[in-house]
């Protein structure tokens, strides 16, 4: 099938493009390049030896999306990655987050349904689960729009919209994929995560310390009720995550469905740092700091539904992710900025 990837030049989008092309599908990438580079699309083609046309534009603009369908159709499916995603920033810029993260969905749905798409896959988040004690999270765990930040709220609002759209379009496969903590990079080292400024997430921050652009790793709290006192998270290799999207397109049935994409095996902050140190080959400067407000001791999922219904299961562990992320970072110390 031919798949439109909105946000397709981003971290998860580019890896998904590779997995789709490797699986025999065609892709079209739509991205405004506000958080990535056109180099990512070029490298998708370099990895796969196949075409990955990039349209530079705003996925919230109906005319832009119409142009993609006109110039690159027929398109069978849409995967929607085009969202602002910095949790902290979303608390300071809620209007921008609600506008972008909802308007992109509306435009992609309006145009896609008018052109007869058969599948719509939405990039959601495990942060829509609202009871931190309800572990491991299943797809039936409690969710809410009464969440602590605009990013998570916008994702949950999108899920509500998509459920309603699926109800009146019963022949369309509408799939929501709730991600946990994507890490790692493609084994080639050609594509990976390229955050601007100081990274918000742990592995890119650790990697920047390893490359020498940041001084030390800050560990926010070592007194949680966990085996080593640091927070537990469900880190999923980005290639596993990408392959989850292929499974959602190929095996999901018409109707509305939600799947967790995670490993189900939580890893602590200190375990991740130790894994990355093993990949780098030496210790990294680390400082224990006070807890951050709003952080919880543990967040991880039960991914059994995806394995049962989609035939998908994470294959890689944290050591694989650390090794692959370090290969990407060491080969591209400035990310895509100086890449050719």
Short mmCIF file of C-alpha atoms in Angstrom, two decimals:
data_model
loop_
_atom_site.label_atom_id
_atom_site.label_comp_id
_atom_site.label_asym_id
_atom_site.label_seq_id
_atom_site.Cartn_x
_atom_site.Cartn_y
_atom_site.Cartn_z
CA UNK A 1 0.00 0.00 0.00
CA UNK A 2 0.99 3.63 -0.34
CA UNK A 3 1.27 5.40 3.00
CA UNK A 4 1.39 9.10 3.83
CA UNK A 5 3.58 9.74 6.87
CA UNK A 6 2.76 13.13 8.36
CA UNK A 7 5.81 14.13 10.35
CA UNK A 8 7.61 11.49 8.33
CA UNK A 9 11.08 13.06 8.46
CA UNK A 10 11.11 13.06 12.27
CA UNK A 11 12.71 10.57 14.62
CA UNK A 12 9.97 7.94 14.66
CA UNK A 13 8.65 8.87 11.22
CA UNK A 14 11.93 8.24 9.41
CA UNK A 15 12.42 4.88 11.09
CA UNK A 16 8.86 3.90 10.22
CA UNK A 17 9.47 4.92 6.62
CA UNK A 18 12.43 2.51 6.51
CA UNK A 19 10.37 -0.32 7.99
CA UNK A 20 7.49 0.28 5.57
CA UNK A 21 9.79 0.39 2.55
CA UNK A 22 11.60 -2.75 3.71
CA UNK A 23 8.19 -4.44 4.00
CA UNK A 24 7.35 -3.60 0.38
CA UNK A 25 5.13 -0.57 0.85
CA UNK A 26 5.45 2.87 -0.76
CA UNK A 27 5.75 6.01 1.35
CA UNK A 28 5.28 9.74 0.98
CA UNK A 29 6.69 11.98 3.71
CA UNK A 30 5.03 15.25 4.74
CA UNK A 31 6.96 17.38 7.21
CA UNK A 32 7.40 21.10 7.91
CA UNK A 33 10.98 20.35 9.06
CA UNK A 34 10.47 22.39 12.24
CA UNK A 35 12.05 19.62 14.31
CA UNK A 36 14.12 17.69 11.81
CA UNK A 37 15.97 17.93 8.49
CA UNK A 38 15.41 16.94 4.88
CA UNK A 39 18.62 14.93 5.28
CA UNK A 40 16.57 12.34 7.20
CA UNK A 41 14.45 11.65 4.10
CA UNK A 42 17.56 11.41 1.94
CA UNK A 43 19.03 8.89 4.32
CA UNK A 44 15.84 6.82 4.35
CA UNK A 45 16.38 6.43 0.61
CA UNK A 46 20.07 5.65 1.15
CA UNK A 47 19.27 2.90 3.68
CA UNK A 48 16.52 1.26 1.65
CA UNK A 49 17.53 2.02 -1.93
CA UNK A 50 13.93 3.09 -2.53
CA UNK A 51 12.14 6.37 -3.13
CA UNK A 52 10.83 8.35 -0.14
CA UNK A 53 9.53 11.61 -1.61
CA UNK A 54 9.40 14.47 0.88
CA UNK A 55 6.79 17.22 0.71
CA UNK A 56 7.75 20.18 2.90
CA UNK A 57 4.59 21.68 4.37
CA UNK A 58 2.19 21.97 7.27
CA UNK A 59 0.01 18.91 7.91
CA UNK A 60 -2.56 21.21 9.53
CA UNK A 61 -3.19 22.96 6.19
CA UNK A 62 -5.92 21.27 4.13
CA UNK A 63 -4.50 22.69 0.89
CA UNK A 64 -1.07 21.23 1.60
CA UNK A 65 -2.55 17.82 2.39
CA UNK A 66 -4.77 17.99 -0.71
CA UNK A 67 -1.66 18.70 -2.76
CA UNK A 68 0.03 15.58 -1.41
CA UNK A 69 -2.94 13.42 -2.37
CA UNK A 70 -3.14 15.05 -5.80
CA UNK A 71 0.56 14.74 -6.59
CA UNK A 72 1.36 11.42 -4.93
CA UNK A 73 -1.90 9.48 -4.86
CA UNK A 74 -3.64 7.20 -4.70
CA UNK A 75 -2.80 6.99 -0.99
CA UNK A 76 -4.22 4.08 0.99
CA UNK A 77 -3.28 4.99 4.55
CA UNK A 78 -2.13 7.84 6.77
CA UNK A 79 0.19 7.58 9.76
CA UNK A 80 0.07 10.73 11.87
CA UNK A 81 3.31 11.68 13.68
CA UNK A 82 3.01 15.44 13.13
CA UNK A 83 2.77 16.77 16.69
CA UNK A 84 4.57 19.05 19.07
CA UNK A 85 5.87 16.78 21.81
CA UNK A 86 7.81 18.59 24.56
CA UNK A 87 5.83 18.06 27.76
CA UNK A 88 7.39 20.96 29.64
CA UNK A 89 7.00 23.38 26.76
CA UNK A 90 3.36 22.39 26.40
CA UNK A 91 2.62 23.70 29.89
CA UNK A 92 3.94 27.11 28.81
CA UNK A 93 2.42 27.15 25.31
CA UNK A 94 -0.89 25.29 25.62
CA UNK A 95 -2.64 27.10 22.77
CA UNK A 96 0.14 26.28 20.31
CA UNK A 97 0.04 22.62 21.35
CA UNK A 98 -3.74 22.27 21.13
CA UNK A 99 -3.83 24.07 17.78
CA UNK A 100 -1.07 22.07 16.12
CA UNK A 101 -1.79 18.67 17.61
CA UNK A 102 -5.52 18.80 16.89
CA UNK A 103 -5.54 20.76 13.62
CA UNK A 104 -3.12 18.33 11.98
CA UNK A 105 -5.48 15.47 12.83
CA UNK A 106 -8.50 17.35 11.49
CA UNK A 107 -6.82 18.20 8.17
CA UNK A 108 -5.43 14.70 7.65
CA UNK A 109 -8.81 13.15 8.43
CA UNK A 110 -10.84 15.56 6.31
CA UNK A 111 -8.68 15.12 3.24
CA UNK A 112 -7.85 11.47 3.77
CA UNK A 113 -11.43 10.33 4.22
CA UNK A 114 -12.53 12.38 1.21
CA UNK A 115 -9.95 10.49 -0.85
CA UNK A 116 -11.00 7.09 0.43
CA UNK A 117 -8.17 6.09 2.75
CA UNK A 118 -8.65 2.70 4.37
CA UNK A 119 -6.37 3.14 7.40
CA UNK A 120 -5.46 5.95 9.80
CA UNK A 121 -2.81 5.25 12.44
CA UNK A 122 -2.32 7.79 15.20
CA UNK A 123 0.83 8.38 17.24
CA UNK A 124 -0.38 8.65 20.82
CA UNK A 125 1.33 8.31 24.18
CA UNK A 126 1.34 6.27 27.36
CA UNK A 127 1.01 9.54 29.29
CA UNK A 128 -2.75 9.47 28.66
CA UNK A 129 -2.99 6.94 31.50
CA UNK A 130 -4.04 8.93 34.54
CA UNK A 131 -3.55 6.56 37.48
CA UNK A 132 0.19 6.03 38.09
CA UNK A 133 -0.53 3.14 40.44
CA UNK A 134 -2.36 1.14 37.75
CA UNK A 135 0.70 -0.83 36.60
CA UNK A 136 1.43 -2.32 34.23
CA UNK A 137 -0.79 -0.16 32.05
CA UNK A 138 -3.16 -2.05 29.75
CA UNK A 139 -5.31 -0.53 27.06
CA UNK A 140 -8.20 -0.64 29.56
CA UNK A 141 -6.35 1.30 32.26
CA UNK A 142 -7.86 4.61 33.34
CA UNK A 143 -7.36 7.53 30.95
CA UNK A 144 -8.41 11.14 31.31
CA UNK A 145 -8.24 14.59 29.72
CA UNK A 146 -7.59 15.93 33.21
CA UNK A 147 -3.84 15.50 32.83
CA UNK A 148 -0.90 17.62 33.94
CA UNK A 149 0.16 19.06 30.58
CA UNK A 150 -1.23 20.18 27.24
CA UNK A 151 0.78 17.62 25.28
CA UNK A 152 -0.84 14.64 27.02
CA UNK A 153 -4.26 16.30 26.98
CA UNK A 154 -4.02 16.96 23.25
CA UNK A 155 -3.19 13.30 22.60
CA UNK A 156 -6.15 12.10 24.64
CA UNK A 157 -8.44 14.62 22.89
CA UNK A 158 -7.28 13.22 19.57
CA UNK A 159 -8.15 9.72 20.72
CA UNK A 160 -11.70 10.85 21.52
CA UNK A 161 -12.01 12.46 18.08
CA UNK A 162 -10.72 9.34 16.34
CA UNK A 163 -13.12 7.05 18.19
CA UNK A 164 -16.04 9.19 16.99
CA UNK A 165 -14.70 9.27 13.43
CA UNK A 166 -14.32 5.49 13.43
CA UNK A 167 -17.89 5.06 14.64
CA UNK A 168 -19.29 6.79 11.54
CA UNK A 169 -16.70 5.29 9.17
CA UNK A 170 -16.90 1.59 10.11
CA UNK A 171 -14.97 0.38 7.05
CA UNK A 172 -11.86 2.36 8.00
CA UNK A 173 -9.13 0.97 10.24
CA UNK A 174 -8.49 3.65 12.89
CA UNK A 175 -5.66 2.57 15.15
CA UNK A 176 -4.23 4.42 18.15
CA UNK A 177 -0.72 3.41 19.19
CA UNK A 178 0.24 4.48 22.71
CA UNK A 179 4.02 4.77 22.82
CA UNK A 180 6.13 4.58 25.90
CA UNK A 181 9.76 5.79 25.75
CA UNK A 182 11.35 5.54 22.28
CA UNK A 183 15.14 5.16 22.29
CA UNK A 184 17.85 3.85 20.00
CA UNK A 185 18.48 4.44 16.32
CA UNK A 186 18.74 2.57 13.05
CA UNK A 187 21.59 0.08 13.11
CA UNK A 188 23.26 1.85 10.16
CA UNK A 189 23.79 4.98 12.25
CA UNK A 190 22.38 7.06 9.40
CA UNK A 191 19.14 8.15 11.05
CA UNK A 192 18.39 8.85 14.67
CA UNK A 193 17.04 11.35 17.18
CA UNK A 194 18.17 14.94 16.63
CA UNK A 195 16.62 17.13 19.34
CA UNK A 196 17.17 20.88 19.22
CA UNK A 197 18.67 22.59 22.25
CA UNK A 198 19.02 20.71 25.53
CA UNK A 199 17.25 17.33 25.20
CA UNK A 200 14.15 16.70 27.31
CA UNK A 201 14.53 12.91 27.35
CA UNK A 202 17.11 10.80 29.14
CA UNK A 203 18.95 8.86 26.41
CA UNK A 204 19.65 11.86 24.15
CA UNK A 205 20.82 13.79 27.22
CA UNK A 206 23.15 10.95 28.23
CA UNK A 207 24.41 10.80 24.66
CA UNK A 208 25.18 14.52 24.63
CA UNK A 209 27.20 14.07 27.81
CA UNK A 210 29.05 11.18 26.18
CA UNK A 211 29.85 13.29 23.10
CA UNK A 212 31.05 16.14 25.32
CA UNK A 213 28.45 18.81 24.53
CA UNK A 214 26.87 18.60 28.00
CA UNK A 215 28.78 18.45 31.28
CA UNK A 216 27.04 15.77 33.33
CA UNK A 217 23.90 13.68 33.67
CA UNK A 218 21.41 14.81 36.27
CA UNK A 219 19.49 12.01 37.99
CA UNK A 220 16.29 13.46 39.43
CA UNK A 221 15.79 11.49 42.63
CA UNK A 222 17.31 8.27 43.96
CA UNK A 223 14.82 7.67 46.76
CA UNK A 224 11.86 6.22 44.87
CA UNK A 225 10.35 2.91 45.93
CA UNK A 226 12.17 1.04 43.14
CA UNK A 227 15.03 -1.49 43.20
CA UNK A 228 17.78 1.14 42.89
CA UNK A 229 15.81 4.20 44.00
CA UNK A 230 15.58 5.78 40.53
CA UNK A 231 12.57 6.01 38.25
CA UNK A 232 11.50 3.06 36.11
CA UNK A 233 10.40 3.56 32.51
CA UNK A 234 9.47 1.34 29.56
CA UNK A 235 12.15 2.10 26.95
CA UNK A 236 11.33 0.76 23.49
CA UNK A 237 13.80 0.63 20.61
CA UNK A 238 12.64 2.95 17.84
CA UNK A 239 13.01 0.17 15.25
CA UNK A 240 10.63 -2.02 17.27
CA UNK A 241 8.27 0.95 17.44
CA UNK A 242 8.49 1.45 13.69
CA UNK A 243 7.72 -2.20 13.05
CA UNK A 244 4.67 -1.85 15.29
CA UNK A 245 3.27 0.65 12.78
CA UNK A 246 3.79 -1.79 9.93
CA UNK A 247 1.91 -4.45 11.89
CA UNK A 248 -0.91 -2.01 12.66
CA UNK A 249 -1.36 -1.32 8.95
CA UNK A 250 -1.04 -4.90 7.74
CA UNK A 251 -2.98 -6.81 10.39
CA UNK A 252 -5.45 -4.48 12.11
CA UNK A 253 -9.11 -4.87 11.14
CA UNK A 254 -11.60 -2.08 10.30
CA UNK A 255 -12.90 -0.20 13.32
CA UNK A 256 -11.28 1.57 16.25
CA UNK A 257 -8.50 -0.09 18.24
CA UNK A 258 -5.88 0.95 20.78
CA UNK A 259 -2.55 -0.77 21.37
CA UNK A 260 0.31 -0.20 23.78
CA UNK A 261 3.74 -0.30 22.14
CA UNK A 262 6.34 -0.99 24.79
CA UNK A 263 8.48 -3.80 26.09
CA UNK A 264 6.68 -4.44 29.38
CA UNK A 265 10.13 -4.58 31.02
CA UNK A 266 10.88 -1.38 32.95
CA UNK A 267 14.43 -0.06 33.11
CA UNK A 268 15.69 2.36 35.75
CA UNK A 269 17.51 5.62 35.14
CA UNK A 270 20.73 4.18 36.56
CA UNK A 271 20.36 1.02 34.48
CA UNK A 272 20.03 3.08 31.31
CA UNK A 273 23.10 5.13 32.21
CA UNK A 274 25.09 1.95 32.93
CA UNK A 275 23.99 0.48 29.60
CA UNK A 276 25.08 3.60 27.74
CA UNK A 277 28.41 3.63 29.56
CA UNK A 278 28.95 0.07 28.33
CA UNK A 279 28.26 1.19 24.76
CA UNK A 280 30.61 4.17 25.08
CA UNK A 281 33.31 2.21 26.90
CA UNK A 282 33.79 4.47 29.91
CA UNK A 283 31.96 6.01 32.87
CA UNK A 284 29.99 9.23 32.44
CA UNK A 285 29.80 12.06 35.00
CA UNK A 286 26.54 11.76 36.91
CA UNK A 287 24.96 13.86 39.65
CA UNK A 288 22.04 12.95 41.90
CA UNK A 289 19.54 15.80 42.13
CA UNK A 290 16.23 16.38 43.88
CA UNK A 291 13.11 14.85 42.42
CA UNK A 292 11.30 16.84 39.76
CA UNK A 293 7.71 17.87 40.50
CA UNK A 294 5.24 15.60 38.73
CA UNK A 295 7.61 12.67 38.18
CA UNK A 296 6.34 9.24 39.20
CA UNK A 297 8.29 6.22 40.40
CA UNK A 298 7.37 3.93 37.51
CA UNK A 299 5.63 3.91 34.14
CA UNK A 300 5.45 0.81 31.99
CA UNK A 301 2.91 -1.16 30.01
CA UNK A 302 1.58 -4.59 29.27
CA UNK A 303 2.01 -4.97 25.46
CA UNK A 304 0.24 -8.37 25.28
CA UNK A 305 -2.68 -7.09 23.20
CA UNK A 306 -0.39 -5.98 20.38
CA UNK A 307 1.31 -9.36 20.37
CA UNK A 308 -2.02 -11.20 20.45
CA UNK A 309 -3.85 -9.19 17.80
CA UNK A 310 -1.08 -7.72 15.63
CA UNK A 311 1.58 -10.39 15.98
CA UNK A 312 4.01 -7.70 17.14
CA UNK A 313 6.52 -7.94 19.98
CA UNK A 314 9.55 -5.83 20.87
CA UNK A 315 12.77 -7.63 19.90
CA UNK A 316 15.48 -5.31 21.24
CA UNK A 317 16.62 -4.49 24.77
CA UNK A 318 18.19 -1.44 26.38
CA UNK A 319 21.73 -2.54 25.49
CA UNK A 320 20.73 -2.75 21.82
CA UNK A 321 19.21 0.71 22.05
CA UNK A 322 22.25 2.22 23.77
CA UNK A 323 24.64 0.69 21.24
CA UNK A 324 22.60 1.92 18.26
CA UNK A 325 22.02 5.38 19.71
CA UNK A 326 25.73 5.81 20.41
CA UNK A 327 26.59 4.70 16.87
CA UNK A 328 24.21 7.37 15.52
CA UNK A 329 25.52 10.07 17.88
CA UNK A 330 29.22 9.31 17.39
CA UNK A 331 28.83 9.22 13.60
CA UNK A 332 26.74 12.39 13.64
CA UNK A 333 28.01 14.52 16.56
CA UNK A 334 26.00 17.52 15.34
CA UNK A 335 22.98 15.46 14.30
CA UNK A 336 21.82 16.30 10.79
CA UNK A 337 23.23 19.83 10.96
CA UNK A 338 26.49 18.99 9.21
CA UNK A 339 25.35 15.81 7.52
CA UNK A 340 25.72 15.08 3.84
#
